[in-house]
mmCIF file of C-alpha atoms in Angstrom:
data_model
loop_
_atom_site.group_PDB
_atom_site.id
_atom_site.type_symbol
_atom_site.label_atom_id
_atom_site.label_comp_id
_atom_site.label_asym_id
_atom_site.label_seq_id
_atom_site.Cartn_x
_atom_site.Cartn_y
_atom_site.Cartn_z
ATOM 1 C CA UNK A 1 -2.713 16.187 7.954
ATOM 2 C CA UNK A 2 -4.541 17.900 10.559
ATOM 3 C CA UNK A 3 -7.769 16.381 9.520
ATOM 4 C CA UNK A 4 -6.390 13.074 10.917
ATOM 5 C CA UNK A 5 -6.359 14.003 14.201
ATOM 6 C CA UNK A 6 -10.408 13.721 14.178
ATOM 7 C CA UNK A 7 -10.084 10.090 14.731
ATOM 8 C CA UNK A 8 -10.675 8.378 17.366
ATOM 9 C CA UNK A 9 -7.915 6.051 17.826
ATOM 10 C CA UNK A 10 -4.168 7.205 16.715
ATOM 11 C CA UNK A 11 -3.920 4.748 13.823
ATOM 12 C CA UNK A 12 -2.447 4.584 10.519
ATOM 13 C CA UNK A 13 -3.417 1.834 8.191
ATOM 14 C CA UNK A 14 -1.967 2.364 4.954
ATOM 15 C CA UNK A 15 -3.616 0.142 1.899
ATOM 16 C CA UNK A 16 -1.973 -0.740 -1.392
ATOM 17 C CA UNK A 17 -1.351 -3.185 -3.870
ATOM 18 C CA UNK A 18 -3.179 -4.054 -7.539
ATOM 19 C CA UNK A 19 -4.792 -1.962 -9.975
ATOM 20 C CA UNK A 20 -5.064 -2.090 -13.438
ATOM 21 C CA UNK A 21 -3.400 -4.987 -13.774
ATOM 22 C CA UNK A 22 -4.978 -6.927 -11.426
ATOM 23 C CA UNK A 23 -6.383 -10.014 -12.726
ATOM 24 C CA UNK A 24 -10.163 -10.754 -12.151
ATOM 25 C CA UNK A 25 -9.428 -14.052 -10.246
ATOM 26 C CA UNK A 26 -7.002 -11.955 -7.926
ATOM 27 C CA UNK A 27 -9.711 -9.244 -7.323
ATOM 28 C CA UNK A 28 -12.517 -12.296 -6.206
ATOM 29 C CA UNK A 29 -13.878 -11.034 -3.025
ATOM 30 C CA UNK A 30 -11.365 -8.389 -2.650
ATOM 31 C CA UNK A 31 -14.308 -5.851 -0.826
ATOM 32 C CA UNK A 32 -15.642 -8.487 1.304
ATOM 33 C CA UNK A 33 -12.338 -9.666 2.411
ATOM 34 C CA UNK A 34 -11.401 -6.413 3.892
ATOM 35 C CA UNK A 35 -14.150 -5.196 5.180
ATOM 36 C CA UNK A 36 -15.126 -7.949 7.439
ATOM 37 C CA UNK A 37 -11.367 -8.367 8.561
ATOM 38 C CA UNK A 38 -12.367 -4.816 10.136
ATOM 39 C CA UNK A 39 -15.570 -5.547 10.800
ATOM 40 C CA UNK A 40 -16.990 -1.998 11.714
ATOM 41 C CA UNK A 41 -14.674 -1.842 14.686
ATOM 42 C CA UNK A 42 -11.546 0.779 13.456
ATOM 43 C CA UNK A 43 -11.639 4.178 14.801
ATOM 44 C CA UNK A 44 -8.201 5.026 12.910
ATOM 45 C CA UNK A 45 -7.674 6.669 9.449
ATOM 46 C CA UNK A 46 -7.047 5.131 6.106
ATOM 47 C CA UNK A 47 -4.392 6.635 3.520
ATOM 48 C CA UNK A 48 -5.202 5.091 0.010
ATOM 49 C CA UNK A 49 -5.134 5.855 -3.664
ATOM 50 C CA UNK A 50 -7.979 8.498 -3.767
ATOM 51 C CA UNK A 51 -9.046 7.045 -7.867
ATOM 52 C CA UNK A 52 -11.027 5.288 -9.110
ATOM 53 C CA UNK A 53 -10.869 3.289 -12.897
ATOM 54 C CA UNK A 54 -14.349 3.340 -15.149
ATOM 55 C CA UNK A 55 -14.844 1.841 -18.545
ATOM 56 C CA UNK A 56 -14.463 3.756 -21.559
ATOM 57 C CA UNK A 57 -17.118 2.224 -23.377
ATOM 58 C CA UNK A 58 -19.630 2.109 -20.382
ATOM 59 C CA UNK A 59 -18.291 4.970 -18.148
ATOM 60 C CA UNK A 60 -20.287 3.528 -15.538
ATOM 61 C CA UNK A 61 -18.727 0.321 -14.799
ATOM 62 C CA UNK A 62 -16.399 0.552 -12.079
ATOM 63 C CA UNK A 63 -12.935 -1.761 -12.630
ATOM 64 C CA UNK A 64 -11.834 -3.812 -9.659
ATOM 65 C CA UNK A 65 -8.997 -2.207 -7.957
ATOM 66 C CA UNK A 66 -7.241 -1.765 -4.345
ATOM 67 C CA UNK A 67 -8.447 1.692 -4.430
ATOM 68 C CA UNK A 68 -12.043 0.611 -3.845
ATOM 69 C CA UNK A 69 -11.191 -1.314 -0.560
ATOM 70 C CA UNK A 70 -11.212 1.473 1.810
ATOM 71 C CA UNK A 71 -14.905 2.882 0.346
ATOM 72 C CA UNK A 72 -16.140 -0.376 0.827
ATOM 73 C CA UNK A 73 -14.305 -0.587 5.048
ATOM 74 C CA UNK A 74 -16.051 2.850 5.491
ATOM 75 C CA UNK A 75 -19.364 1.541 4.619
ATOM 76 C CA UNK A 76 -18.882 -0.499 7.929
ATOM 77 C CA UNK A 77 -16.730 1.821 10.115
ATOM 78 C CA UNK A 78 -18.273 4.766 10.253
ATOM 79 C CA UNK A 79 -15.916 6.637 12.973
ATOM 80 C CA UNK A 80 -12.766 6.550 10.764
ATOM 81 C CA UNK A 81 -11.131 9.000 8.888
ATOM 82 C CA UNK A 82 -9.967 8.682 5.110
ATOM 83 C CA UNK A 83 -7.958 10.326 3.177
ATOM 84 C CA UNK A 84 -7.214 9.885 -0.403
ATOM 85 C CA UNK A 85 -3.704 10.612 -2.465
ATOM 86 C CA UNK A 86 -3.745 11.486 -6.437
ATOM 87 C CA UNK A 87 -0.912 12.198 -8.093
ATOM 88 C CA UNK A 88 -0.933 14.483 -10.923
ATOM 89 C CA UNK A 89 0.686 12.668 -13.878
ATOM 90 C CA UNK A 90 2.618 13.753 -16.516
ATOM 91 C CA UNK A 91 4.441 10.920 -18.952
ATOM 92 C CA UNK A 92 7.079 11.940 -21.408
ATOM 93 C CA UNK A 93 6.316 15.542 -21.000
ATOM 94 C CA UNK A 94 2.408 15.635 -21.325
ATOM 95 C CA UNK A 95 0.692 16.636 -18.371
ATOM 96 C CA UNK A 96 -2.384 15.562 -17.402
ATOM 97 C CA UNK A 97 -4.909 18.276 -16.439
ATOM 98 C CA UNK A 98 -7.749 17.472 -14.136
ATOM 99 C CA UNK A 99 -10.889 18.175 -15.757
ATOM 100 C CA UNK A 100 -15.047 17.485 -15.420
ATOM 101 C CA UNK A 101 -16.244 14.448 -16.878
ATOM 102 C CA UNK A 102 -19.766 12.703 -16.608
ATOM 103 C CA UNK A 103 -18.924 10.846 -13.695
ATOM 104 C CA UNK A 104 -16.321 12.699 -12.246
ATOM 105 C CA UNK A 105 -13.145 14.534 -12.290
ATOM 106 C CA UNK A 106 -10.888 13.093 -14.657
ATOM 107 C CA UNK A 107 -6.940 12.329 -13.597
ATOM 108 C CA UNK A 108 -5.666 10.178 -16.125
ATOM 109 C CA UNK A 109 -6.784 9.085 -19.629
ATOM 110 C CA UNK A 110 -4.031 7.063 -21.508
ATOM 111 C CA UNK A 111 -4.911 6.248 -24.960
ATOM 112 C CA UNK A 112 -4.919 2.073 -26.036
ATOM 113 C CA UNK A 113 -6.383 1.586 -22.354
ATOM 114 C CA UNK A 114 -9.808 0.220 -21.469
ATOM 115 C CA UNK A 115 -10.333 2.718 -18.673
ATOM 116 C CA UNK A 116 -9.597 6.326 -17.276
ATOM 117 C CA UNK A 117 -8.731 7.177 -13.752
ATOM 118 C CA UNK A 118 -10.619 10.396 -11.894
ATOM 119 C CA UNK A 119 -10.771 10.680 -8.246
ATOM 120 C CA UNK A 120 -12.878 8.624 -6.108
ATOM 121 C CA UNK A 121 -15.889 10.050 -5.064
ATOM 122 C CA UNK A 122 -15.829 7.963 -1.842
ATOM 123 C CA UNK A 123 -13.362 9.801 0.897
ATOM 124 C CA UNK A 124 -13.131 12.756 3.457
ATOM 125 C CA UNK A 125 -10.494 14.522 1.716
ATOM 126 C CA UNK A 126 -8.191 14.214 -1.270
ATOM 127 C CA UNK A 127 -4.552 15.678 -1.961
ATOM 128 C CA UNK A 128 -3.507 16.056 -5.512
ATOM 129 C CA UNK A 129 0.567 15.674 -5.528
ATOM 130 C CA UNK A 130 2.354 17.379 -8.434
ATOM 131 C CA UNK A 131 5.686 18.869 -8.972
ATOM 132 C CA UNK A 132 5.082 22.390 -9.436
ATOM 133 C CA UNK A 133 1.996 24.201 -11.285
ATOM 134 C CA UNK A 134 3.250 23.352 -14.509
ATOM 135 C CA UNK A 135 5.331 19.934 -13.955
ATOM 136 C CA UNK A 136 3.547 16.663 -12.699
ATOM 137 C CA UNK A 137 4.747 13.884 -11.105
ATOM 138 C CA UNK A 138 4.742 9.793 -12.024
ATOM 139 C CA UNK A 139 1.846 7.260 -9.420
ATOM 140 C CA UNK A 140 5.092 6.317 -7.234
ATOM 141 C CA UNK A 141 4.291 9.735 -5.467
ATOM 142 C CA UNK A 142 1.155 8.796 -3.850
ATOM 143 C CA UNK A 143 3.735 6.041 -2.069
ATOM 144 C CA UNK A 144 6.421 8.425 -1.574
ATOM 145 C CA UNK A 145 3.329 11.039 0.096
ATOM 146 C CA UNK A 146 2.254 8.347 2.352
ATOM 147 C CA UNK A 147 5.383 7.698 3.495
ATOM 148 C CA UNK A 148 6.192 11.236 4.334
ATOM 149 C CA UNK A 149 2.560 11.363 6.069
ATOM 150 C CA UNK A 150 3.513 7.992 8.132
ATOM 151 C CA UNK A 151 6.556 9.696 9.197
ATOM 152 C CA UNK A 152 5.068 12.844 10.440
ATOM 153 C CA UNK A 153 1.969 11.302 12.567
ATOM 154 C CA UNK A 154 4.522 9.088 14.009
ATOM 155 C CA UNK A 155 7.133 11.573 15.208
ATOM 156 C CA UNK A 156 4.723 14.391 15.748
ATOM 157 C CA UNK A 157 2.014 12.834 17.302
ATOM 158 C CA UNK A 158 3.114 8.791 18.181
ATOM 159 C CA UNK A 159 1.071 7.774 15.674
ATOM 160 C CA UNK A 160 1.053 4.204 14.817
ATOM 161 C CA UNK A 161 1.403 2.652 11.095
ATOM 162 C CA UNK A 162 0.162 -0.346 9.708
ATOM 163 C CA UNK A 163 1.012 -1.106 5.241
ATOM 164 C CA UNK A 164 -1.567 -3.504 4.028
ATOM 165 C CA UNK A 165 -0.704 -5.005 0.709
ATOM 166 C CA UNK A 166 -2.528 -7.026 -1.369
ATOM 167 C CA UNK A 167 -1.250 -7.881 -5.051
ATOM 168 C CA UNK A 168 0.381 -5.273 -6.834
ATOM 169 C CA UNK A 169 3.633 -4.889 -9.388
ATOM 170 C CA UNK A 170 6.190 -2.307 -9.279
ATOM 171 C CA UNK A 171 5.335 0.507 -7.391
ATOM 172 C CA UNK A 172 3.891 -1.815 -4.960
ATOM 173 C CA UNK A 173 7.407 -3.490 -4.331
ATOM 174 C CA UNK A 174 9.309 -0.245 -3.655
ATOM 175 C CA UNK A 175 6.728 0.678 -1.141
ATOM 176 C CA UNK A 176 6.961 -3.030 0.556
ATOM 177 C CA UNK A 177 10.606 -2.716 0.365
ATOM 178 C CA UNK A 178 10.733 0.658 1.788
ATOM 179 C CA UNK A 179 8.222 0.192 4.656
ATOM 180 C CA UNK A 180 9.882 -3.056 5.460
ATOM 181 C CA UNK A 181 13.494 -1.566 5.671
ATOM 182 C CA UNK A 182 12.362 1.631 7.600
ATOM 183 C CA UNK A 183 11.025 -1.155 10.753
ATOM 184 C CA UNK A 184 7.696 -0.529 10.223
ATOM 185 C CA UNK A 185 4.784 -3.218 10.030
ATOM 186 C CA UNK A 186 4.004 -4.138 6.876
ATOM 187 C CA UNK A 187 1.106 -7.146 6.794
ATOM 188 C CA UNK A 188 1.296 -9.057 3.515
ATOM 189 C CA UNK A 189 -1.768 -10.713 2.195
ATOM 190 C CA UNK A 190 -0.668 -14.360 1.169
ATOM 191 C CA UNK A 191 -2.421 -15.558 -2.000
ATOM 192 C CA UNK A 192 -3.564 -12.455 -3.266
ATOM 193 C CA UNK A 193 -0.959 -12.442 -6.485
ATOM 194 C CA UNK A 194 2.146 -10.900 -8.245
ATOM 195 C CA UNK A 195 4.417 -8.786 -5.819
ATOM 196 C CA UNK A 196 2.626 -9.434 -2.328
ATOM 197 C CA UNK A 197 2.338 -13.121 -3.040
ATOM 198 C CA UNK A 198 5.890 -13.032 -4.126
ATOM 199 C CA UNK A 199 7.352 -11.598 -1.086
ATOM 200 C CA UNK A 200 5.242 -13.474 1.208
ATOM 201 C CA UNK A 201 6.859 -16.273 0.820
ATOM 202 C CA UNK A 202 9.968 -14.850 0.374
ATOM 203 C CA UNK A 203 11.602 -16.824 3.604
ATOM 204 C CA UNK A 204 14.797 -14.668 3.436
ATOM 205 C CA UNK A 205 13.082 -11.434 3.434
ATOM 206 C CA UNK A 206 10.572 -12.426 5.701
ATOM 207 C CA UNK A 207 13.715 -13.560 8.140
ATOM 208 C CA UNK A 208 15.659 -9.999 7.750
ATOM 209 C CA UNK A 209 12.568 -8.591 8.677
ATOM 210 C CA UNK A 210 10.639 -9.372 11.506
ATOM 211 C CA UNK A 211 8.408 -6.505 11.186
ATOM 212 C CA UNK A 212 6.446 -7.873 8.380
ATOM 213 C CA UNK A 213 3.776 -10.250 8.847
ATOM 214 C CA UNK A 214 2.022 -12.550 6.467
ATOM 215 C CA UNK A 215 -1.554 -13.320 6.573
ATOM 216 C CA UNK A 216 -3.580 -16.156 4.241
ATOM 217 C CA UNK A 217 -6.387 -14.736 1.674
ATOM 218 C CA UNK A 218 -9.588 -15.046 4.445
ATOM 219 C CA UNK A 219 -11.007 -12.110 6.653
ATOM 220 C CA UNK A 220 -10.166 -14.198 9.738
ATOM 221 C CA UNK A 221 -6.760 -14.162 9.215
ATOM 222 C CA UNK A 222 -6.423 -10.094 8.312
ATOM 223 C CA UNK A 223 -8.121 -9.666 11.163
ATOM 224 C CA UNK A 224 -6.552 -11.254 14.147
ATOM 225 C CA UNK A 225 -3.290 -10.073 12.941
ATOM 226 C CA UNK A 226 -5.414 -6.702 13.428
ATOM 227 C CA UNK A 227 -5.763 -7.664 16.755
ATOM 228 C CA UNK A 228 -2.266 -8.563 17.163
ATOM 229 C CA UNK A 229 -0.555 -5.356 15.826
ATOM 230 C CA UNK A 230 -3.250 -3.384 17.738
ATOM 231 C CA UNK A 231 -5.394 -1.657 15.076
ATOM 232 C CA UNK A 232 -8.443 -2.819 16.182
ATOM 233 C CA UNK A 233 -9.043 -3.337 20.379
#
């Protein structure tokens, strides 16, 4: 946490949303979309999930995913800080050890699927969430750590916070829900698919909460909302 404070503008953005399930026509100019909405001009820090998803067969095809947005921003705004969340799974028991693979370090292999997860190689720092030593946790705890890390840069230093969601299923819609009824902004990427979409043009959501916003699918949009809710001057 204390690594954050090397940015230069007190900023939170938070980005979630699709990953393995994410169909190619939702993940069309998903990079370009976000990173000229910020256009080289945040000075915040970003708080993503620090993995990445490769092929099995050819290890070195990278899948399309949310958690290659913030690589991608960084490529454009240098002075920004990111840090990256892994959770350590474990699924009916089995625990998942981190271990050295060709192209990186492996977190999660799970047999019958096209890909395996290891941690991105593109971020400042990464924090691997597990229960204990020997007990591991489910992915919902890289949203329940960035909530906890929202929380204490807001009260401890007057942080800011800004959720970003684009696409997404499950997970996605507890951490919508439970940005949205904690008052904080949540931005909501209209046309991007599945839970985002879906709430988005959810009018009686949107009306019990004023505090999220919903953009359409273009970099013009995302970013004067940016403008609006002050993470970019």
């Amino acid at each position: 946490m204390v690594q954050f404070t090397r940015a230069q503008h007190r900023y939170l953005v938070r980005i979630t949303g699709g990953c393995g399930f994410m169909t190619p026509q939702d993940a069309h100019g998903l990079y370009d979309l976000y990173a000229d909405a910020f256009r080289g001009d945040f000075k915040g820090a970003f708080l993503f999930g620090g993995t990445q998803m490769r092929r099995k067969d050819t290890p070195d095809t990278v899948i399309p995913s949310i958690t290659e947005v913030v690589p991608c921003i960084r490529r454009r705004c240098p002075n920004t800080v990111a840090l990256g969340v892994v959770p350590r799974i474990e699924i009916d028991g089995n625990i998942q050890h981190l271990q050295l693979v060709r192209t990186g370090i492996l977190v999660y292999d799970e047999p019958g699927e096209e890909y395996y997860t290891q941690i991105h190689p593109e971020q400042d720092m990464c924090v691997v969430v597990q229960g204990s030593a020997d007990q591991g946790v489910m992915w919902d705890a890289e949203m329940l750590f960035a909530r906890k890390a929202a929380q204490l840069l807001s009260q401890g230093a007057g942080w800011k916070q800004l959720l970003i969601s684009y696409n997404g299923g499950g997970v996605t819609e507890k951490e919508i829900l439970q940005w949205a009824q904690l008052g904080w902004p949540v931005l909501l990427i209209n046309g991007s698919g599945r839970t985002t979409e879906k709430y988005a043009n959810d009018a009686q959501f949107l009306s019990d909460h004023p505090n999220v916003h919903v953009v359409e699918r273009t970099s013009a949009s995302i970013r004067t909302k940016l403008i609006e809710l002050g993470a970019i001057a």
